[in-house]
CSV table of N, CA and C in Angstrom, one decimal:
chain,number,residue,atom,x,y,z
A,18,MET,N,0.9,-1.3,0.0
A,18,MET,CA,-0.2,0.1,-0.4
A,18,MET,C,0.9,1.4,0.0
A,19,ARG,N,0.5,2.3,-0.9
A,19,ARG,CA,1.2,3.5,-0.5
A,19,ARG,C,0.9,4.0,-0.1
A,20,TYR,N,1.2,5.3,1.0
A,20,TYR,CA,1.4,5.8,1.5
A,20,TYR,C,1.8,7.5,1.6
A,21,GLY,N,1.2,8.6,2.1
A,21,GLY,CA,1.8,10.0,1.6
A,21,GLY,C,2.0,10.9,2.9
A,22,ALA,N,2.9,12.0,3.4
A,22,ALA,CA,2.9,12.5,4.9
A,22,ALA,C,3.2,14.0,3.6
A,23,GLU,N,2.8,14.7,4.4
A,23,GLU,CA,2.9,16.6,5.0
A,23,GLU,C,4.0,16.5,5.6
A,24,ILE,N,4.8,17.2,5.5
A,24,ILE,CA,5.8,17.1,6.8
A,24,ILE,C,6.2,18.7,6.9
A,25,LEU,N,5.7,19.6,8.2
A,25,LEU,CA,6.0,20.3,8.3
A,25,LEU,C,7.0,20.6,9.3
A,26,VAL,N,8.2,21.9,8.6
A,26,VAL,CA,9.1,21.6,9.6
A,26,VAL,C,9.0,23.5,9.6
A,27,TYR,N,9.8,23.2,11.1
A,27,TYR,CA,9.9,25.7,11.3
A,27,TYR,C,10.8,25.3,12.6
A,28,LEU,N,11.3,26.4,12.3
A,28,LEU,CA,12.0,27.0,13.4
A,28,LEU,C,11.5,27.2,15.1
A,29,LYS,N,11.7,26.8,16.3
A,29,LYS,CA,11.3,26.4,17.8
A,29,LYS,C,10.5,28.1,17.2
A,30,GLU,N,10.5,27.9,19.0
A,30,GLU,CA,9.8,30.0,18.9
A,30,GLU,C,11.4,30.3,19.8
A,31,GLY,N,11.3,31.0,19.5
A,31,GLY,CA,12.4,31.9,20.5
A,31,GLY,C,14.1,31.6,19.3
A,32,VAL,N,13.5,31.2,18.7
A,32,VAL,CA,15.1,31.2,17.5
A,32,VAL,C,14.9,31.6,16.7
A,33,LEU,N,15.2,32.3,16.6
A,33,LEU,CA,15.9,33.9,15.5
A,33,LEU,C,16.0,33.2,13.8
A,34,ASP,N,15.0,34.2,13.2
A,34,ASP,CA,14.4,33.3,12.1
A,34,ASP,C,15.1,34.5,10.8
A,35,THR,N,16.3,34.0,10.5
A,35,THR,CA,16.2,35.4,9.6
A,35,THR,C,15.6,35.1,8.3
A,36,GLN,N,15.4,34.2,8.2
A,36,GLN,CA,15.1,33.9,6.8
A,36,GLN,C,13.7,34.6,7.0
A,37,GLY,N,12.8,34.4,7.8
A,37,GLY,CA,11.5,35.2,8.4
A,37,GLY,C,11.2,36.8,8.1
A,38,LYS,N,12.5,37.3,9.1
A,38,LYS,CA,12.4,38.5,8.9
A,38,LYS,C,12.9,39.3,7.3
A,39,ALA,N,14.2,38.4,6.5
A,39,ALA,CA,14.4,39.0,5.6
A,39,ALA,C,13.0,39.0,4.6
A,40,VAL,N,12.0,37.6,4.7
A,40,VAL,CA,10.7,38.0,4.3
A,40,VAL,C,9.6,38.9,4.9
A,41,ALA,N,9.5,39.5,5.5
A,41,ALA,CA,8.9,40.4,5.9
A,41,ALA,C,10.0,42.0,6.1
A,42,ALA,N,10.7,42.1,5.9
A,42,ALA,CA,11.6,43.3,5.1
A,42,ALA,C,10.7,43.7,4.4
A,43,SER,N,11.0,42.3,3.4
A,43,SER,CA,10.8,42.7,1.6
A,43,SER,C,9.0,42.9,1.7
A,44,LEU,N,8.2,42.7,2.6
A,44,LEU,CA,7.2,42.8,2.6
A,44,LEU,C,7.1,43.7,2.3
A,45,THR,N,6.9,44.4,4.1
A,45,THR,CA,7.2,45.9,4.5
A,45,THR,C,7.1,46.8,3.7
A,46,ARG,N,8.7,46.8,2.7
A,46,ARG,CA,9.2,48.1,1.5
A,46,ARG,C,8.4,47.7,0.4
A,47,LEU,N,7.3,46.7,0.6
A,47,LEU,CA,6.3,46.6,-0.9
A,47,LEU,C,4.9,47.4,-0.3
A,48,GLY,N,5.5,47.5,1.0
A,48,GLY,CA,3.9,48.6,1.4
A,48,GLY,C,3.1,47.8,2.4
A,49,TYR,N,3.0,46.6,3.2
A,49,TYR,CA,3.0,45.9,3.6
A,49,TYR,C,3.0,46.2,5.4
A,50,ASP,N,2.0,46.3,5.9
A,50,ASP,CA,1.8,47.3,6.9
A,50,ASP,C,2.7,45.8,8.6
A,51,ASP,N,3.9,46.1,8.1
A,51,ASP,CA,4.2,45.6,9.4
A,51,ASP,C,4.0,44.1,9.8
A,52,PRO,N,4.1,43.1,8.8
A,52,PRO,CA,3.5,41.7,8.8
A,52,PRO,C,5.0,40.7,9.8
A,53,SER,N,4.2,40.2,10.4
A,53,SER,CA,5.4,38.9,10.7
A,53,SER,C,5.7,38.0,10.0
A,54,VAL,N,6.5,37.8,9.4
A,54,VAL,CA,7.2,35.9,9.2
A,54,VAL,C,7.6,35.0,9.8
A,55,ARG,N,7.1,33.6,9.8
A,55,ARG,CA,8.3,32.7,9.8
A,55,ARG,C,8.0,31.8,8.5
A,56,VAL,N,9.6,31.6,8.0
A,56,VAL,CA,9.2,30.0,7.2
A,56,VAL,C,10.3,28.8,7.6
A,57,GLY,N,9.4,27.6,6.6
A,57,GLY,CA,10.0,26.8,6.9
A,57,GLY,C,10.5,25.8,5.9
A,58,LYS,N,10.4,24.7,6.2
A,58,LYS,CA,9.8,23.3,4.6
A,58,LYS,C,8.7,22.5,5.3
A,59,TYR,N,8.3,22.5,4.4
A,59,TYR,CA,7.2,21.6,3.6
A,59,TYR,C,7.5,20.9,3.0
A,60,ILE,N,7.5,19.6,3.4
A,60,ILE,CA,7.7,18.6,2.7
A,60,ILE,C,7.0,17.4,2.2
A,61,ARG,N,6.5,17.0,0.9
A,61,ARG,CA,6.1,16.1,0.7
A,61,ARG,C,6.8,14.3,0.9
A,62,VAL,N,6.4,13.1,1.0
A,62,VAL,CA,7.5,12.1,1.2
A,62,VAL,C,6.1,11.1,0.5
A,63,GLU,N,6.1,10.3,-0.4
A,63,GLU,CA,5.2,8.8,-0.8
A,63,GLU,C,6.3,7.5,-0.5
A,64,ILE,N,5.6,6.4,-0.2
A,64,ILE,CA,6.7,5.4,0.8
A,64,ILE,C,5.7,4.4,-0.3
A,65,GLU,N,5.6,3.2,0.2
A,65,GLU,CA,4.4,2.0,0.2
A,65,GLU,C,5.8,1.3,1.6
A,66,ALA,N,3.8,0.7,2.2
A,66,ALA,CA,4.5,0.2,3.2
A,66,ALA,C,2.8,-0.4,3.8
A,67,SER,N,2.9,-1.4,4.2
A,67,SER,CA,2.3,-2.5,4.9
A,67,SER,C,0.8,-2.0,5.3
A,68,ASP,N,0.7,-1.2,6.1
A,68,ASP,CA,0.3,-0.5,7.1
A,68,ASP,C,0.1,0.9,7.8
A,69,ILE,N,-1.2,1.8,8.0
A,69,ILE,CA,-1.0,3.3,8.0
A,69,ILE,C,0.3,3.1,9.3
A,70,ASP,N,0.0,2.4,9.7
A,70,ASP,CA,1.1,2.2,11.2
A,70,ASP,C,2.0,2.6,11.1
A,71,SER,N,2.6,1.6,10.1
A,71,SER,CA,4.2,1.5,10.1
A,71,SER,C,4.9,2.3,9.0
A,72,ALA,N,3.8,2.9,8.1
A,72,ALA,CA,3.9,4.6,7.4
A,72,ALA,C,4.2,5.5,8.6
A,73,LYS,N,3.8,5.8,9.1
A,73,LYS,CA,3.5,6.6,10.3
A,73,LYS,C,5.5,6.4,11.1
A,74,GLU,N,5.5,5.2,11.1
A,74,GLU,CA,6.8,4.9,12.1
A,74,GLU,C,7.9,5.5,10.9
A,75,THR,N,7.7,5.4,10.0
A,75,THR,CA,8.5,5.6,9.0
A,75,THR,C,8.8,7.1,9.1
A,76,PHE,N,7.9,7.5,8.7
A,76,PHE,CA,8.3,8.9,8.6
A,76,PHE,C,8.7,9.7,9.5
A,77,ASP,N,8.0,9.4,10.6
A,77,ASP,CA,8.6,9.7,11.7
A,77,ASP,C,10.4,9.9,12.3
A,78,LYS,N,10.4,8.2,11.6
A,78,LYS,CA,11.9,8.7,11.6
A,78,LYS,C,12.5,9.0,10.6
A,79,MET,N,12.5,9.2,9.6
A,79,MET,CA,12.8,9.9,8.5
A,79,MET,C,13.2,12.0,9.4
A,80,CYS,N,12.2,11.7,9.7
A,80,CYS,CA,12.3,13.1,10.7
A,80,CYS,C,13.5,12.9,11.8
A,81,LYS,N,13.1,12.7,12.7
A,81,LYS,CA,15.1,12.2,13.1
A,81,LYS,C,15.6,12.1,12.3
A,82,ASP,N,15.9,11.2,11.2
A,82,ASP,CA,17.5,10.8,11.0
A,82,ASP,C,17.8,12.0,9.7
A,83,LEU,N,17.1,12.5,9.4
A,83,LEU,CA,17.1,13.3,8.0
A,83,LEU,C,16.6,15.0,8.5
A,84,LEU,N,15.1,14.8,8.2
A,84,LEU,CA,14.7,16.0,7.7
A,84,LEU,C,14.5,17.2,9.0
A,85,VAL,N,14.9,16.8,9.6
A,85,VAL,CA,14.9,18.0,11.5
A,85,VAL,C,15.8,18.0,12.4
A,86,ASN,N,16.2,19.0,11.9
A,86,ASN,CA,17.5,19.9,13.3
A,86,ASN,C,16.8,19.6,14.5
A,87,ALA,N,16.4,19.0,15.1
A,87,ALA,CA,16.1,18.7,16.5
A,87,ALA,C,16.4,19.4,17.3
A,88,ILE,N,17.7,20.4,17.1
A,88,ILE,CA,17.8,21.0,18.3
A,88,ILE,C,17.4,22.7,17.8
A,89,VAL,N,16.9,23.2,16.6
A,89,VAL,CA,16.4,24.4,16.5
A,89,VAL,C,15.0,23.9,15.5
A,90,GLU,N,14.7,22.7,15.7
A,90,GLU,CA,12.9,22.7,14.7
A,90,GLU,C,11.8,21.6,15.5
A,91,ASP,N,11.0,22.1,15.1
A,91,ASP,CA,9.9,21.3,15.6
A,91,ASP,C,9.3,20.9,14.0
A,92,TYR,N,8.5,20.0,14.4
A,92,TYR,CA,7.8,19.7,13.4
A,92,TYR,C,6.3,18.7,13.4
A,93,THR,N,5.7,18.3,12.5
A,93,THR,CA,4.1,17.7,12.9
A,93,THR,C,4.2,17.0,11.4
A,94,VAL,N,3.4,16.0,10.9
A,94,VAL,CA,3.9,14.9,9.7
A,94,VAL,C,2.1,14.5,9.6
A,95,LYS,N,1.4,14.3,8.5
A,95,LYS,CA,-0.1,14.1,8.0
A,95,LYS,C,0.2,13.4,7.6
A,96,VAL,N,-0.2,11.9,7.3
A,96,VAL,CA,-0.3,11.1,7.2
A,96,VAL,C,-1.2,10.6,6.3
A,97,GLU,N,-1.7,10.3,5.1
A,97,GLU,CA,-3.1,9.5,4.3
A,97,GLU,C,-2.3,8.4,4.0
A,98,GLU,N,-3.3,7.6,3.2
A,98,GLU,CA,-3.5,6.3,2.5
A,98,GLU,C,-3.7,7.0,1.0
A,99,LEU,N,-3.1,6.7,0.1
A,99,LEU,CA,-2.3,7.1,-1.0
A,99,LEU,C,-3.6,6.1,-2.0
A,100,ARG,N,-4.3,6.4,-3.3
A,100,ARG,CA,-5.2,5.3,-3.8
A,100,ARG,C,-4.4,4.7,-4.9
B,21,MET,N,-8.3,44.0,13.8
B,21,MET,CA,-7.9,42.0,14.7
B,21,MET,C,-6.8,41.3,13.8
B,22,ARG,N,-6.3,40.8,14.9
B,22,ARG,CA,-4.8,39.5,14.1
B,22,ARG,C,-5.1,39.0,13.4
B,23,TYR,N,-4.8,38.7,13.0
B,23,TYR,CA,-4.9,36.8,11.2
B,23,TYR,C,-3.4,36.9,11.0
B,24,GLY,N,-3.5,35.5,11.0
B,24,GLY,CA,-2.2,34.3,11.0
B,24,GLY,C,-2.9,33.3,9.6
B,25,ALA,N,-1.6,33.1,8.9
B,25,ALA,CA,-1.8,32.5,7.5
B,25,ALA,C,-1.2,31.2,7.5
B,26,GLU,N,-0.9,30.1,7.2
B,26,GLU,CA,-0.5,29.3,6.3
B,26,GLU,C,-0.6,28.7,5.2
B,27,ILE,N,0.5,29.7,4.8
B,27,ILE,CA,0.5,29.4,3.6
B,27,ILE,C,1.9,28.4,2.9
B,28,LEU,N,1.6,27.3,1.9
B,28,LEU,CA,2.1,26.3,1.6
B,28,LEU,C,2.6,26.3,0.2
B,29,VAL,N,4.0,26.7,-0.5
B,29,VAL,CA,4.4,26.6,-1.5
B,29,VAL,C,5.3,26.1,-1.6
B,30,TYR,N,4.5,25.3,-3.3
B,30,TYR,CA,5.1,24.1,-3.7
B,30,TYR,C,5.9,24.0,-5.1
B,31,LEU,N,6.7,23.8,-5.9
B,31,LEU,CA,7.2,23.2,-7.6
B,31,LEU,C,5.3,22.2,-8.1
B,32,LYS,N,5.2,23.2,-9.5
B,32,LYS,CA,4.0,22.1,-10.4
B,32,LYS,C,4.2,21.1,-9.7
B,33,GLU,N,3.4,20.4,-10.6
B,33,GLU,CA,3.8,18.9,-11.0
B,33,GLU,C,4.7,19.5,-12.5
B,34,GLY,N,5.6,18.3,-12.7
B,34,GLY,CA,6.2,17.9,-14.0
B,34,GLY,C,7.4,18.9,-13.4
B,35,VAL,N,7.1,20.3,-12.6
B,35,VAL,CA,8.4,20.5,-12.7
B,35,VAL,C,9.9,19.9,-11.4
B,36,LEU,N,10.7,19.7,-11.9
B,36,LEU,CA,11.7,19.4,-12.0
B,36,LEU,C,12.2,19.6,-10.5
B,37,ASP,N,12.3,18.9,-9.5
B,37,ASP,CA,12.7,18.7,-8.1
B,37,ASP,C,14.0,18.6,-7.9
B,38,THR,N,14.7,19.2,-7.7
B,38,THR,CA,15.9,19.2,-7.0
B,38,THR,C,16.6,19.1,-6.1
B,39,GLN,N,16.0,19.8,-5.5
B,39,GLN,CA,15.5,19.7,-3.8
B,39,GLN,C,15.2,18.1,-3.1
B,40,GLY,N,14.1,18.2,-3.8
B,40,GLY,CA,13.6,16.6,-3.8
B,40,GLY,C,14.4,15.0,-3.6
B,41,LYS,N,14.5,15.3,-4.8
B,41,LYS,CA,16.0,14.5,-5.2
B,41,LYS,C,17.1,14.2,-4.6
B,42,ALA,N,17.4,15.1,-4.2
B,42,ALA,CA,18.6,15.0,-3.0
B,42,ALA,C,18.4,14.4,-1.6
B,43,VAL,N,17.0,15.1,-1.5
B,43,VAL,CA,16.3,14.8,0.2
B,43,VAL,C,16.3,12.7,0.2
B,44,ALA,N,15.8,12.4,-1.4
B,44,ALA,CA,15.0,11.4,-1.3
B,44,ALA,C,16.4,10.8,-1.5
B,45,ALA,N,17.2,10.9,-2.6
B,45,ALA,CA,18.9,10.0,-3.1
B,45,ALA,C,19.6,9.3,-0.6
B,46,SER,N,19.9,10.8,-0.8
B,46,SER,CA,20.0,10.7,1.1
B,46,SER,C,19.3,10.0,2.2
B,47,LEU,N,17.9,9.6,1.7
B,47,LEU,CA,17.1,8.5,2.7
B,47,LEU,C,17.4,7.8,2.2
B,48,THR,N,17.4,7.1,0.3
B,48,THR,CA,17.6,5.9,0.1
B,48,THR,C,19.1,5.8,0.7
B,49,ARG,N,19.9,6.5,0.8
B,49,ARG,CA,21.2,6.0,1.4
B,49,ARG,C,21.4,5.4,3.4
B,50,LEU,N,20.2,5.9,3.2
B,50,LEU,CA,20.1,5.5,5.2
B,50,LEU,C,19.4,4.7,4.9
B,51,GLY,N,19.0,3.9,3.9
B,51,GLY,CA,18.3,2.6,4.5
B,51,GLY,C,17.0,2.4,3.4
B,52,TYR,N,16.1,3.5,3.3
B,52,TYR,CA,14.9,4.1,3.1
B,52,TYR,C,15.0,3.7,1.9
B,53,ASP,N,13.6,2.2,1.8
B,53,ASP,CA,13.2,2.4,0.4
B,53,ASP,C,12.2,2.9,-1.2
B,54,ASP,N,13.4,3.3,-1.4
B,54,ASP,CA,12.9,4.2,-2.9
B,54,ASP,C,11.1,5.2,-2.7
B,55,PRO,N,11.7,6.3,-1.4
B,55,PRO,CA,10.4,7.6,-0.9
B,55,PRO,C,11.0,8.1,-2.2
B,56,SER,N,9.4,9.1,-2.8
B,56,SER,CA,9.5,9.7,-3.6
B,56,SER,C,9.5,11.2,-2.8
B,57,VAL,N,10.6,12.5,-2.6
B,57,VAL,CA,10.4,13.7,-2.1
B,57,VAL,C,9.8,14.4,-3.0
B,58,ARG,N,8.8,15.4,-2.6
B,58,ARG,CA,9.1,16.7,-2.9
B,58,ARG,C,9.4,17.7,-2.3
B,59,VAL,N,9.6,19.0,-1.9
B,59,VAL,CA,10.1,19.7,-1.0
B,59,VAL,C,10.0,21.4,-1.1
B,60,GLY,N,8.9,21.8,-0.6
B,60,GLY,CA,8.6,23.7,-0.6
B,60,GLY,C,9.1,23.7,0.2
B,61,LYS,N,8.0,25.6,0.3
B,61,LYS,CA,8.3,26.0,1.7
B,61,LYS,C,7.1,26.2,2.4
B,62,TYR,N,7.0,26.3,3.8
B,62,TYR,CA,5.6,26.7,4.7
B,62,TYR,C,6.0,28.2,5.6
B,63,ILE,N,5.4,28.7,5.0
B,63,ILE,CA,5.6,30.6,5.9
B,63,ILE,C,4.3,30.8,6.4
B,64,ARG,N,4.5,31.4,7.6
B,64,ARG,CA,3.4,31.5,8.4
B,64,ARG,C,3.7,33.1,8.5
B,65,VAL,N,2.5,33.7,8.6
B,65,VAL,CA,2.7,34.6,7.8
B,65,VAL,C,1.4,36.2,9.3
B,66,GLU,N,1.4,36.2,9.7
B,66,GLU,CA,1.0,37.5,10.6
B,66,GLU,C,0.9,39.1,10.7
B,67,ILE,N,-0.2,39.5,10.1
B,67,ILE,CA,-0.7,40.8,9.9
B,67,ILE,C,-2.2,40.9,11.0
B,68,GLU,N,-2.2,42.3,10.9
B,68,GLU,CA,-3.5,43.3,11.3
B,68,GLU,C,-3.7,43.7,10.0
B,69,ALA,N,-5.9,43.4,10.9
B,69,ALA,CA,-6.6,43.7,9.5
B,69,ALA,C,-8.0,44.1,9.7
B,70,SER,N,-8.9,44.5,9.0
B,70,SER,CA,-10.2,45.2,9.9
B,70,SER,C,-11.2,43.5,10.1
B,71,ASP,N,-11.2,42.5,9.1
B,71,ASP,CA,-12.1,41.6,8.7
B,71,ASP,C,-11.5,40.0,8.0
B,72,ILE,N,-11.4,38.9,8.2
B,72,ILE,CA,-11.1,37.9,7.7
B,72,ILE,C,-11.6,37.8,6.3
B,73,ASP,N,-12.1,38.5,5.6
B,73,ASP,CA,-11.8,39.0,4.5
B,73,ASP,C,-11.1,40.1,3.5
B,74,SER,N,-10.6,41.5,4.3
B,74,SER,CA,-9.3,41.7,3.8
B,74,SER,C,-8.0,40.8,4.3
B,75,ALA,N,-8.6,40.4,5.3
B,75,ALA,CA,-7.2,39.5,5.5
B,75,ALA,C,-6.4,38.5,4.5
B,76,LYS,N,-7.7,37.7,3.8
B,76,LYS,CA,-7.2,36.5,2.7
B,76,LYS,C,-6.8,37.6,1.5
B,77,GLU,N,-7.6,38.8,1.2
B,77,GLU,CA,-7.2,39.7,0.1
B,77,GLU,C,-5.5,40.1,0.8
B,78,THR,N,-5.4,40.5,1.6
B,78,THR,CA,-3.5,40.9,1.3
B,78,THR,C,-3.1,39.5,1.6
B,79,PHE,N,-3.5,38.5,2.2
B,79,PHE,CA,-2.4,37.1,2.5
B,79,PHE,C,-2.0,37.1,0.4
B,80,ASP,N,-3.4,36.7,0.0
B,80,ASP,CA,-3.2,36.8,-1.9
B,80,ASP,C,-2.3,37.3,-2.1
B,81,LYS,N,-2.2,38.6,-1.7
B,81,LYS,CA,-1.5,39.2,-3.2
B,81,LYS,C,-0.2,39.6,-2.6
B,82,MET,N,0.1,38.9,-1.2
B,82,MET,CA,1.8,38.9,-0.9
B,82,MET,C,2.5,38.0,-1.6
B,83,CYS,N,1.6,36.7,-1.9
B,83,CYS,CA,2.0,35.6,-2.5
B,83,CYS,C,1.9,35.8,-3.8
B,84,LYS,N,1.0,36.7,-4.6
B,84,LYS,CA,1.5,37.1,-6.2
B,84,LYS,C,3.0,37.7,-6.1
B,85,ASP,N,2.6,38.9,-4.8
B,85,ASP,CA,3.7,39.7,-4.6
B,85,ASP,C,5.4,39.3,-4.4
B,86,LEU,N,5.2,38.5,-4.0
B,86,LEU,CA,6.7,38.0,-3.4
B,86,LEU,C,6.9,36.2,-3.2
B,87,LEU,N,5.6,36.0,-2.5
B,87,LEU,CA,6.7,34.6,-2.1
B,87,LEU,C,6.2,32.7,-3.2
B,88,VAL,N,4.9,33.8,-4.1
B,88,VAL,CA,5.4,32.6,-4.8
B,88,VAL,C,6.3,32.6,-6.3
B,89,ASN,N,6.8,32.0,-6.8
B,89,ASN,CA,6.7,31.9,-8.1
B,89,ASN,C,6.3,31.6,-8.9
B,90,ALA,N,4.5,32.2,-9.4
B,90,ALA,CA,3.7,31.9,-10.0
B,90,ALA,C,4.1,31.1,-11.9
B,91,ILE,N,5.5,31.2,-11.8
B,91,ILE,CA,5.8,29.8,-13.3
B,91,ILE,C,6.0,28.7,-13.1
B,92,VAL,N,6.7,28.8,-12.3
B,92,VAL,CA,7.2,27.1,-11.3
B,92,VAL,C,6.5,26.6,-9.8
B,93,GLU,N,5.7,27.0,-9.5
B,93,GLU,CA,4.6,27.5,-8.4
B,93,GLU,C,3.9,27.8,-7.8
B,94,ASP,N,3.1,26.6,-7.7
B,94,ASP,CA,1.3,26.2,-6.8
B,94,ASP,C,1.4,27.3,-5.3
B,95,TYR,N,0.1,27.6,-4.8
B,95,TYR,CA,-0.3,27.5,-3.3
B,95,TYR,C,-0.6,27.4,-3.0
B,96,THR,N,-1.2,26.8,-1.5
B,96,THR,CA,-2.6,27.2,-1.0
B,96,THR,C,-2.3,27.8,0.4
B,97,VAL,N,-3.1,28.8,0.8
B,97,VAL,CA,-3.0,29.9,1.8
B,97,VAL,C,-4.6,29.1,3.3
B,98,LYS,N,-3.8,28.8,4.0
B,98,LYS,CA,-5.4,28.9,4.7
B,98,LYS,C,-5.0,30.5,6.4
B,99,VAL,N,-6.6,30.5,6.5
B,99,VAL,CA,-6.4,31.6,7.8
B,99,VAL,C,-7.4,31.6,8.5
B,100,GLU,N,-6.7,32.3,9.5
B,100,GLU,CA,-7.4,32.2,10.9
B,100,GLU,C,-7.2,33.6,11.7
B,101,GLU,N,-8.5,33.8,12.6
B,101,GLU,CA,-8.4,34.6,13.2
B,101,GLU,C,-7.1,34.5,14.5
B,102,LEU,N,-6.5,35.2,14.6
B,102,LEU,CA,-5.8,35.0,16.0
B,102,LEU,C,-6.4,35.8,17.9
B,103,ARG,N,-6.0,35.0,18.3
B,103,ARG,CA,-6.7,35.9,19.6
B,103,ARG,C,-5.6,36.9,20.2
């Protein structure tokens, strides 16, 4: 069975988001009124797995192994079965 | 009133995702079984607005003005009122 995950990776509260600050400054220069911006990663992964629980386990392990820097980043994983 | 938007920006179908390919190759080297990976941006923006409709309009304009390269990227915007 094929499963898909939508993984959102974002900096923890309190961690300086230089990319977010740069985007906010650009938006302000374009005339927007002082937006606050945080920029993270949206990762879509698809794998084959026997069932949804083992798929969830694999996606979570991928985050810990490679996709997320646990020192400064948090993440969420949304898993769905694919037709 | 303060409003927050969760903006997902991702490459259109058919556009080569070099970052996604690199992540997939790294995951395969770590022993994962041939995952398919697409990498995009997760942008969280907060602004002041008079009501939710004008907030939605502003967030959409931000995407068109700066956050999204409409030639190769698609995007979704989820807006909520913040306490």
